PDB file of C-alpha atoms in Angstrom:
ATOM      1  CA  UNK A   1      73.723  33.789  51.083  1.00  0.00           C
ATOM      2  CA  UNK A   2      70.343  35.482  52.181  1.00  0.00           C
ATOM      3  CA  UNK A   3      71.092  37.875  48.861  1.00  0.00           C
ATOM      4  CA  UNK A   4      71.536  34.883  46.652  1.00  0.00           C
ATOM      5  CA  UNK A   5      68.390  33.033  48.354  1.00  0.00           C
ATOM      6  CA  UNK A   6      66.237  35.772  47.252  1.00  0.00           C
ATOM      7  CA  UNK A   7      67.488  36.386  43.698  1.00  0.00           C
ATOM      8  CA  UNK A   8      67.094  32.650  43.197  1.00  0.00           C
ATOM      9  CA  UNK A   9      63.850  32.692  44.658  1.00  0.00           C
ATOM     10  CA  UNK A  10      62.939  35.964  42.559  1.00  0.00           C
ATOM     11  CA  UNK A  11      63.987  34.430  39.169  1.00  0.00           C
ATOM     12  CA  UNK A  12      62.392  30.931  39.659  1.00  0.00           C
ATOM     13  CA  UNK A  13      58.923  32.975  40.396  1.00  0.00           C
ATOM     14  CA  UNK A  14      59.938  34.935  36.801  1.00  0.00           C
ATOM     15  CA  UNK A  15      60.255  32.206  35.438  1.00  0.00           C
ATOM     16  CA  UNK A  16      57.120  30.723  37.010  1.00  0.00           C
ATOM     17  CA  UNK A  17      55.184  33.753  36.172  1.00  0.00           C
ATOM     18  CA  UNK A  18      56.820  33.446  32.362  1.00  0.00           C
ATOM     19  CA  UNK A  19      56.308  30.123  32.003  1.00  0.00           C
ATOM     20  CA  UNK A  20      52.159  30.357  33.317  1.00  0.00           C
ATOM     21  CA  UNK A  21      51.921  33.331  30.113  1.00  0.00           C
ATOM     22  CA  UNK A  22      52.670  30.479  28.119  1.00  0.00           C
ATOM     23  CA  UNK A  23      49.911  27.975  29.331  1.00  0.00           C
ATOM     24  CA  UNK A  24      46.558  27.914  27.517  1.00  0.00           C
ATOM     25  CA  UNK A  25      43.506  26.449  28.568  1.00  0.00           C
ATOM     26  CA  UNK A  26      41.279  25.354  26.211  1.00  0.00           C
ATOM     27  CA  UNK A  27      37.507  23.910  26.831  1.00  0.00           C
ATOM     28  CA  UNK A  28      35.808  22.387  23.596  1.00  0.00           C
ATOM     29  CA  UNK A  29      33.297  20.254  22.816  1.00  0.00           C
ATOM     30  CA  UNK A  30      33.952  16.308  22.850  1.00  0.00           C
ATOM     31  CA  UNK A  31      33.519  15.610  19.141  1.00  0.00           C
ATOM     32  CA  UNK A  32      36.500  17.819  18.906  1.00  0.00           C
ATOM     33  CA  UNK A  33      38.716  15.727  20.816  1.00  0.00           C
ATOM     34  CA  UNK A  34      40.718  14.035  18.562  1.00  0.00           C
ATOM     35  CA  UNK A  35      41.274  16.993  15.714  1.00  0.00           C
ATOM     36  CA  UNK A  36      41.557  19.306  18.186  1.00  0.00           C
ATOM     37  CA  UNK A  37      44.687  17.582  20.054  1.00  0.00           C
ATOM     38  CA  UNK A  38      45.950  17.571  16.680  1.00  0.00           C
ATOM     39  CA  UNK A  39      45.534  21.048  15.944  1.00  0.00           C
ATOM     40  CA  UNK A  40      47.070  21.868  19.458  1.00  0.00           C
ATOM     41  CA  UNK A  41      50.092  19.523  18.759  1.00  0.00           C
ATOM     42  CA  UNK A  42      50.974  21.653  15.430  1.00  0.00           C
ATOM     43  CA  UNK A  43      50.444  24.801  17.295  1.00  0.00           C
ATOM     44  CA  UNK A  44      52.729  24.397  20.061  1.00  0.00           C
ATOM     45  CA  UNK A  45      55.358  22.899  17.051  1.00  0.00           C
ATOM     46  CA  UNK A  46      54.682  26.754  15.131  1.00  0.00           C
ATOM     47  CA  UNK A  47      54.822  28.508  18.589  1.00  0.00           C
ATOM     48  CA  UNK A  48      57.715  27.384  20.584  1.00  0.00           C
ATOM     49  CA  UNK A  49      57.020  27.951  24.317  1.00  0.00           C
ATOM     50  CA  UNK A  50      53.041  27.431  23.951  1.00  0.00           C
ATOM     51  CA  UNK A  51      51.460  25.126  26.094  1.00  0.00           C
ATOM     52  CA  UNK A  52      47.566  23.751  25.276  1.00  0.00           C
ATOM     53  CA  UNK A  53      45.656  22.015  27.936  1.00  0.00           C
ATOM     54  CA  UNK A  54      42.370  20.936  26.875  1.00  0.00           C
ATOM     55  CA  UNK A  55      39.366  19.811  28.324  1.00  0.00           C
ATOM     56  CA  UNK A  56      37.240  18.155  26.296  1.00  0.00           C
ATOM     57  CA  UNK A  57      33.573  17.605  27.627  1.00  0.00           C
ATOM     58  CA  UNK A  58      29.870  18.486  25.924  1.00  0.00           C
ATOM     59  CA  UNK A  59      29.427  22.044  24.874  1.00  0.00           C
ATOM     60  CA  UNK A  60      26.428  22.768  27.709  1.00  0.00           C
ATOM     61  CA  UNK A  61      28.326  21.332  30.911  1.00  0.00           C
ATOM     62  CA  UNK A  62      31.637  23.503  29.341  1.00  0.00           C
ATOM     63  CA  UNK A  63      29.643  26.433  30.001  1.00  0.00           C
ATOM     64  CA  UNK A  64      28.654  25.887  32.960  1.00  0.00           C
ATOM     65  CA  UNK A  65      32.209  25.564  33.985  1.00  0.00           C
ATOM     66  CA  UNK A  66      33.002  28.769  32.844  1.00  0.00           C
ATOM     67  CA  UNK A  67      29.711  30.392  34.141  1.00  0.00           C
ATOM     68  CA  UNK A  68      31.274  29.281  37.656  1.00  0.00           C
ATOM     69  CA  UNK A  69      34.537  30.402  37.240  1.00  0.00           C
ATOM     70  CA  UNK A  70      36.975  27.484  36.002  1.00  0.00           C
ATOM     71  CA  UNK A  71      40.391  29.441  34.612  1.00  0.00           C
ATOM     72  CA  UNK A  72      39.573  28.814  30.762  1.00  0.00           C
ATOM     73  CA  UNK A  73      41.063  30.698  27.953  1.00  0.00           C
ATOM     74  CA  UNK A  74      39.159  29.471  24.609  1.00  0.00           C
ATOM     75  CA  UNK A  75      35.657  27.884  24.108  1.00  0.00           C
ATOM     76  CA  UNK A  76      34.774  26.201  21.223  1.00  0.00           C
ATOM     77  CA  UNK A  77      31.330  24.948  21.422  1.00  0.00           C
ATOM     78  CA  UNK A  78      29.507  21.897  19.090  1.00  0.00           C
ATOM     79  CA  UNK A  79      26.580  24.575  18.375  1.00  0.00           C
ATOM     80  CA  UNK A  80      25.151  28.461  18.046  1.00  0.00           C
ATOM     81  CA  UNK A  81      23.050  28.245  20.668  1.00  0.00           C
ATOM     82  CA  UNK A  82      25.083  27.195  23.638  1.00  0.00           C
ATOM     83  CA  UNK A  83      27.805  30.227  22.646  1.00  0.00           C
ATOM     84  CA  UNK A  84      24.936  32.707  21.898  1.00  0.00           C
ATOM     85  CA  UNK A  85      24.525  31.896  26.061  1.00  0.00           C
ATOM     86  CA  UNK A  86      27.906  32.757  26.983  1.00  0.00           C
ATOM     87  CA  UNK A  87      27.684  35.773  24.842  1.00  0.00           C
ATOM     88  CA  UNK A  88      24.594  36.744  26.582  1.00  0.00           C
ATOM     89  CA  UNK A  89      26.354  36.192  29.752  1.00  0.00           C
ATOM     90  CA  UNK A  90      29.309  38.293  29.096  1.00  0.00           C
ATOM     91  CA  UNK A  91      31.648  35.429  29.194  1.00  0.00           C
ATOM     92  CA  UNK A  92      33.226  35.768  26.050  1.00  0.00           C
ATOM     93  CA  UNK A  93      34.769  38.681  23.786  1.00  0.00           C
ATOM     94  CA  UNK A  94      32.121  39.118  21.074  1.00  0.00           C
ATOM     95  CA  UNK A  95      34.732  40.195  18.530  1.00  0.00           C
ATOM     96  CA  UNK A  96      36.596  37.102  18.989  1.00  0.00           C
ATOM     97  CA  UNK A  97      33.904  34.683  18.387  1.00  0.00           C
ATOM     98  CA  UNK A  98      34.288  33.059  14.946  1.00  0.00           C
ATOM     99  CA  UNK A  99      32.815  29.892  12.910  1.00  0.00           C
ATOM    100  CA  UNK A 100      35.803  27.410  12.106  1.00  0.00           C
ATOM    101  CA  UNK A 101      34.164  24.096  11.271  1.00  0.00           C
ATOM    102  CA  UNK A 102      30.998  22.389  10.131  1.00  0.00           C
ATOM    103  CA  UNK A 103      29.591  18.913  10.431  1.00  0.00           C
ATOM    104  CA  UNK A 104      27.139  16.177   9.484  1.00  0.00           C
ATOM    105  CA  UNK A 105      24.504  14.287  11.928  1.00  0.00           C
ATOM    106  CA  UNK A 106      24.269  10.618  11.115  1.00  0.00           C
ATOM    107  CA  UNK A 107      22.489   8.025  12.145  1.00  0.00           C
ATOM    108  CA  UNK A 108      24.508   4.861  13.233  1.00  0.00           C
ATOM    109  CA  UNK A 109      24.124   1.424  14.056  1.00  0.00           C
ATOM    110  CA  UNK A 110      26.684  -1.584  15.724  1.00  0.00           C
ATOM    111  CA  UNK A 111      28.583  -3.297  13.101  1.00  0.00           C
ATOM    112  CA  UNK A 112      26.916  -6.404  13.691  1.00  0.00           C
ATOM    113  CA  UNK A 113      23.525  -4.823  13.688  1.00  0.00           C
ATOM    114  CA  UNK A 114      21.660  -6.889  10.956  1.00  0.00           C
ATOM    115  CA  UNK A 115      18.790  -3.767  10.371  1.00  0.00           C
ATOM    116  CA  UNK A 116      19.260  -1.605   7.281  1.00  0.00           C
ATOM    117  CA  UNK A 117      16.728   1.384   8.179  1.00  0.00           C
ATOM    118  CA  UNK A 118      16.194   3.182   5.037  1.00  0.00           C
ATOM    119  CA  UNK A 119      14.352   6.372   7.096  1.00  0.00           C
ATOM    120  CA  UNK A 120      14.066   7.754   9.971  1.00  0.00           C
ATOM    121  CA  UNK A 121      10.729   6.143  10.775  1.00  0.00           C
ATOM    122  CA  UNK A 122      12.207   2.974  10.205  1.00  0.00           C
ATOM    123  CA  UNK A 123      12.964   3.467  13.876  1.00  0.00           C
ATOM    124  CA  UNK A 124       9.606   2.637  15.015  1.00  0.00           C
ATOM    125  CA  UNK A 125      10.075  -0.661  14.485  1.00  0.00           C
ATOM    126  CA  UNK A 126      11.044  -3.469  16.931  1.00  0.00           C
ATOM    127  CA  UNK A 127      14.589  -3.349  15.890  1.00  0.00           C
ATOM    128  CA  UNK A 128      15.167  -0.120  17.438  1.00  0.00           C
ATOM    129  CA  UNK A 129      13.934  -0.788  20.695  1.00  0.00           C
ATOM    130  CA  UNK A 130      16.936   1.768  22.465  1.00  0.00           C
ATOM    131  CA  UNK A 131      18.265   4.584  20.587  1.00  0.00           C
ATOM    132  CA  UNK A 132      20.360   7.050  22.413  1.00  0.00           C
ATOM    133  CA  UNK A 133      21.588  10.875  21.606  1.00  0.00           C
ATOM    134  CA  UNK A 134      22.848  13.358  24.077  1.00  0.00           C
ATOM    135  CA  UNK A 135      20.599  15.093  26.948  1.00  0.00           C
ATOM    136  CA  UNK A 136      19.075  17.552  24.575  1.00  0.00           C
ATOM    137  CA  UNK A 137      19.113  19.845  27.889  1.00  0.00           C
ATOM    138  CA  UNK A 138      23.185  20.218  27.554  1.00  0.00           C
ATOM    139  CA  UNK A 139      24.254  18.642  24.509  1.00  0.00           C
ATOM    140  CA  UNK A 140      23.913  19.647  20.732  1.00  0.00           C
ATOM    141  CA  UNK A 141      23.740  16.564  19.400  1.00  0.00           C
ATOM    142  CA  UNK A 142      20.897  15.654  21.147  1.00  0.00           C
ATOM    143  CA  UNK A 143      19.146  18.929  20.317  1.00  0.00           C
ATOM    144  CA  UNK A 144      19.845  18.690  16.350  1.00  0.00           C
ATOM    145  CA  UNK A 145      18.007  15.286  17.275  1.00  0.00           C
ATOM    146  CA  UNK A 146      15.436  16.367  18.603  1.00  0.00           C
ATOM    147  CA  UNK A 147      14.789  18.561  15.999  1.00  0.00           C
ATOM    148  CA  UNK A 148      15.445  16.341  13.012  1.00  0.00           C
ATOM    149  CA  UNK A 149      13.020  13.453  14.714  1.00  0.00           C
ATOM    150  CA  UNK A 150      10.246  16.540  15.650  1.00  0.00           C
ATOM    151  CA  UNK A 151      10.363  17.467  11.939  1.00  0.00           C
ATOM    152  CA  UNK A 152      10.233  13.680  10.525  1.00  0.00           C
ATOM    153  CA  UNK A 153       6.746  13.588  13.038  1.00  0.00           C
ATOM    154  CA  UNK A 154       8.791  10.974  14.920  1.00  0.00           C
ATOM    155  CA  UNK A 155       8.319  12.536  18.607  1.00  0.00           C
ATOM    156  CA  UNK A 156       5.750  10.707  20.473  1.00  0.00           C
ATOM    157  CA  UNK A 157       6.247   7.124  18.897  1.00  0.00           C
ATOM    158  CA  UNK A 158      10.188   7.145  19.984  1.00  0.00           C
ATOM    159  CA  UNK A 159       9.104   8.839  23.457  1.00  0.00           C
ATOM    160  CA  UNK A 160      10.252   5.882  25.411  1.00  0.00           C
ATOM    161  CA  UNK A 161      13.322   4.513  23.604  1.00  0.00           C
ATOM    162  CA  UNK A 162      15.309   7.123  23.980  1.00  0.00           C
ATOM    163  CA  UNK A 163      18.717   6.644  26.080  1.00  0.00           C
ATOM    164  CA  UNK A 164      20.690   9.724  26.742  1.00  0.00           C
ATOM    165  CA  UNK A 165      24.623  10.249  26.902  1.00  0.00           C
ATOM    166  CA  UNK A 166      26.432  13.095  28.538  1.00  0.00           C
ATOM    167  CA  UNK A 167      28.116  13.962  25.633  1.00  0.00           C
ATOM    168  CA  UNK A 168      28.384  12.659  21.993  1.00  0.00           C
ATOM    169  CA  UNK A 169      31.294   9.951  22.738  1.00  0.00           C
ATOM    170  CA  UNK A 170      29.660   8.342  24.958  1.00  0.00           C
ATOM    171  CA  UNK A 171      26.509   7.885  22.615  1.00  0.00           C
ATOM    172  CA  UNK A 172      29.151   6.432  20.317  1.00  0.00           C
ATOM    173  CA  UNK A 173      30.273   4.450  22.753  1.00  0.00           C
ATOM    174  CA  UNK A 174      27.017   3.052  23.732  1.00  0.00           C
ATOM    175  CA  UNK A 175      26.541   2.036  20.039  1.00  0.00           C
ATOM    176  CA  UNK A 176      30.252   0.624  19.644  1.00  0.00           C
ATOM    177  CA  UNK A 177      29.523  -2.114  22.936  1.00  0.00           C
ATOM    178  CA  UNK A 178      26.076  -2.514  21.189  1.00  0.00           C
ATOM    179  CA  UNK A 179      24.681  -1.484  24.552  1.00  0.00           C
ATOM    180  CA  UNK A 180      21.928   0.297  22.262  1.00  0.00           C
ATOM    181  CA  UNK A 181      20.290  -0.384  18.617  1.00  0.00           C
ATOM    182  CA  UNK A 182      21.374   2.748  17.160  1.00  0.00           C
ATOM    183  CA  UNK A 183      22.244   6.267  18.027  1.00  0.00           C
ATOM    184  CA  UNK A 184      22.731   9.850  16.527  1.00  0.00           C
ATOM    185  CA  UNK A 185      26.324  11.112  16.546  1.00  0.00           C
ATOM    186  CA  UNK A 186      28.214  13.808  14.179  1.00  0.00           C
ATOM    187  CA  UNK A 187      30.111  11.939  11.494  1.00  0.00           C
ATOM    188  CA  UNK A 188      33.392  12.724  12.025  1.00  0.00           C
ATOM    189  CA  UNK A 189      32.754  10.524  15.564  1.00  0.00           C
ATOM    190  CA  UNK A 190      31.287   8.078  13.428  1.00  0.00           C
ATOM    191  CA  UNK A 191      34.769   7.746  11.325  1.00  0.00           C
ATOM    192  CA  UNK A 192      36.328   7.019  14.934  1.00  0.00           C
ATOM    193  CA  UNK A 193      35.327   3.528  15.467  1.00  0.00           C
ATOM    194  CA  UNK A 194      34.702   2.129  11.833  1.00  0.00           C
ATOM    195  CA  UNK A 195      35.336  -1.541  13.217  1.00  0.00           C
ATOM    196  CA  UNK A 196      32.642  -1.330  15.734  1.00  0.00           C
ATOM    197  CA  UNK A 197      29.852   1.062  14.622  1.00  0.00           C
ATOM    198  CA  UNK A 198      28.479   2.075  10.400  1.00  0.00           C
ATOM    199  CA  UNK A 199      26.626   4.895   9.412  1.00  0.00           C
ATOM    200  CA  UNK A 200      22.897   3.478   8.252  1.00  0.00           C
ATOM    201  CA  UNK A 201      21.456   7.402   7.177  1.00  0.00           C
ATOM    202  CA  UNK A 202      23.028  10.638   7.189  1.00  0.00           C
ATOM    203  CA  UNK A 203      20.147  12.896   8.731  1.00  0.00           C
ATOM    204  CA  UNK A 204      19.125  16.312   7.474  1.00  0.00           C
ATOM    205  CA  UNK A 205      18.819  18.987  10.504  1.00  0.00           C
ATOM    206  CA  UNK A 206      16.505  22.220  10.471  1.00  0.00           C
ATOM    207  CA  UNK A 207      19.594  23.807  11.944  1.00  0.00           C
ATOM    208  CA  UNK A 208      23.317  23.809  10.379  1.00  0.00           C
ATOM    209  CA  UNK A 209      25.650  21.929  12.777  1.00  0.00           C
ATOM    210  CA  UNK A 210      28.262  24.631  13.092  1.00  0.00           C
ATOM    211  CA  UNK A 211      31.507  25.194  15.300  1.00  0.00           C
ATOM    212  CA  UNK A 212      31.909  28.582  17.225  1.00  0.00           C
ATOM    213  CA  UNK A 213      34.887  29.122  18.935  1.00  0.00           C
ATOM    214  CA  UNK A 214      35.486  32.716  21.000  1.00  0.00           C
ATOM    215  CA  UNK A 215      38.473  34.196  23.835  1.00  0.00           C
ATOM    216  CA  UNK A 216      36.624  33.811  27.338  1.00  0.00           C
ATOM    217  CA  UNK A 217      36.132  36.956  28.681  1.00  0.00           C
ATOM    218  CA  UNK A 218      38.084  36.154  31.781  1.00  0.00           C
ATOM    219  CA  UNK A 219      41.322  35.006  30.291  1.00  0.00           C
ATOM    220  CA  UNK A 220      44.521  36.077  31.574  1.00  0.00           C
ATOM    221  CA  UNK A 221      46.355  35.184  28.641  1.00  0.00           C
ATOM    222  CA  UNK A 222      44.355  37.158  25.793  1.00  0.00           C
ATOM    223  CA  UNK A 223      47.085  37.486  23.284  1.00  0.00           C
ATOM    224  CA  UNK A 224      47.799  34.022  23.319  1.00  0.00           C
ATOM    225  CA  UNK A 225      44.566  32.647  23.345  1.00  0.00           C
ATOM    226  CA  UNK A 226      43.538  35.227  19.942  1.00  0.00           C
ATOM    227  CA  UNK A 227      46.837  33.376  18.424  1.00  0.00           C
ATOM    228  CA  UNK A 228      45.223  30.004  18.810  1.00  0.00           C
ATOM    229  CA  UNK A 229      41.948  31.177  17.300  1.00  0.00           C
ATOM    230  CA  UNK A 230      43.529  32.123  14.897  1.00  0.00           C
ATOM    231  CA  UNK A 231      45.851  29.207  14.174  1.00  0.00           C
ATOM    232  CA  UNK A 232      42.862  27.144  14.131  1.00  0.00           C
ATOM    233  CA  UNK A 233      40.910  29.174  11.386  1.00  0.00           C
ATOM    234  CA  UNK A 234      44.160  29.526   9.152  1.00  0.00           C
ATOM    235  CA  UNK A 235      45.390  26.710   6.366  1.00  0.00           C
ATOM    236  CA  UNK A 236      46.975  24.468   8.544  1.00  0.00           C
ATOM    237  CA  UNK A 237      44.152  24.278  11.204  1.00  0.00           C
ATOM    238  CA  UNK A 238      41.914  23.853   8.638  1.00  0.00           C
ATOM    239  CA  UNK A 239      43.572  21.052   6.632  1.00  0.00           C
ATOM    240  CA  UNK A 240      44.013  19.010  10.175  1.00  0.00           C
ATOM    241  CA  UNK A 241      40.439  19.680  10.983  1.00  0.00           C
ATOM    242  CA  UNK A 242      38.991  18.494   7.717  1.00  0.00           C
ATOM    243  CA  UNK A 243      41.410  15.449   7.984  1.00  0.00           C
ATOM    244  CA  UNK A 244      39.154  14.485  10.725  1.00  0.00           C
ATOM    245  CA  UNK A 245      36.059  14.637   8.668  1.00  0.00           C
ATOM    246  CA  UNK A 246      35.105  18.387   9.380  1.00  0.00           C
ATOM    247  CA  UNK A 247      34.223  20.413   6.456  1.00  0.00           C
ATOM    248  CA  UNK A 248      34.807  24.163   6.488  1.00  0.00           C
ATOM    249  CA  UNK A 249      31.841  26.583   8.524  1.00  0.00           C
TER     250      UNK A 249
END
């Protein structure tokens, strides 16, 4: 009995062991939430035995999860910058890294907002008396902001309206409860609540809002991880992606 104990013991821990090689942890930025639980879904349906758990959060506070330790497999960040930090950090594999997706900043507005800015200096007005992005500090969105409103000469006169999310969902969500009088956001978050929020301008930005997506240094399941990477830059992760509004890197 103490023979057949241990054998049972041994091949539930195999299977343990087996079934943790399977599990893949996946940190991305929050505008990818929606495509990228799609894309995760169709993997695990082309790779029986896969397992994606994601965790979905903005791209600078992702890093610092990593940076401290947390057991992820794949980043894919919302910008160039905040991966060129993990790279510099050693936290990723630098072959791995890869573009897989591009994206729009837009300015948008509550549904029942009756302004029609034509500009982005239209937000000097008395309309726009709260106008949120992300923390520039941690999240892209807010930094492609920044930079868009520094270029349009905008910086000093919206000093004091600005409201900051901690990531670029909830600066669509402060614009969907009309909790603010507009807000930057990418537009594929835009296309998520259509009944609550429109796009007033789509907004030029100094840098290209581009998705990098690398295998954390630090993984313990490498070859699965490079499969997902790769799943996501092939046809099919591509075509679910853009079905969410992204358009190819």
């Amino acid at each position: 009995m103490r023979l057949r104990s241990a054998a049972v013991a041994a091949a539930l821990l195999l299977g343990s062991a087996a079934s943790g090689a399977q599990e893949l942890v996946v940190s991305a930025a929050a505008s990818l939430t929606n495509a990228f639980r799609a894309v995760g879904k169709s993997f695990e349906q082309a790779r029986p035995g896969a397992k994606l758990s994601f965790n979905f959060a903005a791209s600078g506070p992702l890093l610092a999860q990593i940076q401290q330790g947390a057991p992820v497999d794949v980043f894919a960040s919302a910008d160039q910058e905040t991966m060129n930090r993990a790279a510099s950090a050693n936290l990723i594999v630098p072959s791995s890294r890869a573009d897989f997706a591009a994206n729009t900043l837009v300015l948008i507005l509550p549904l029942a907002s009756a302004q029609k800015p034509n500009q982005l200096s239209d937000l000097t007005g008395g309309g726009f008396q709260r106008i949120s992005t992300g923390s520039p500090a941690t999240v892209p969105v807010g930094r492609y902001t920044m930079e868009a409103i520094e270029k349009a000469g905008l910086t000093a006169a919206l000093q004091s309206r600005w409201i900051y999310g901690e990531s670029v969902r909830q600066v669509l969500n402060y614009v969907a409860r009309g909790e603010v009088d507009a807000g930057f956001v990418y537009r594929t978050d835009a296309l998520i609540e259509p009944e609550k929020t429109r796009i007033a301008l789509t907004v030029p930005t100094t840098t290209p809002v581009t998705y990098p997506i690398a295998l954390v240094a630090a993984s313990k399941n490498a070859a699965l991880a490079n499969e997902f990477i790769a799943y996501v830059r092939s046809a099919p992760g591509q075509e679910i992606l853009q079905r969410h509004g992204f358009s190819k890197p």
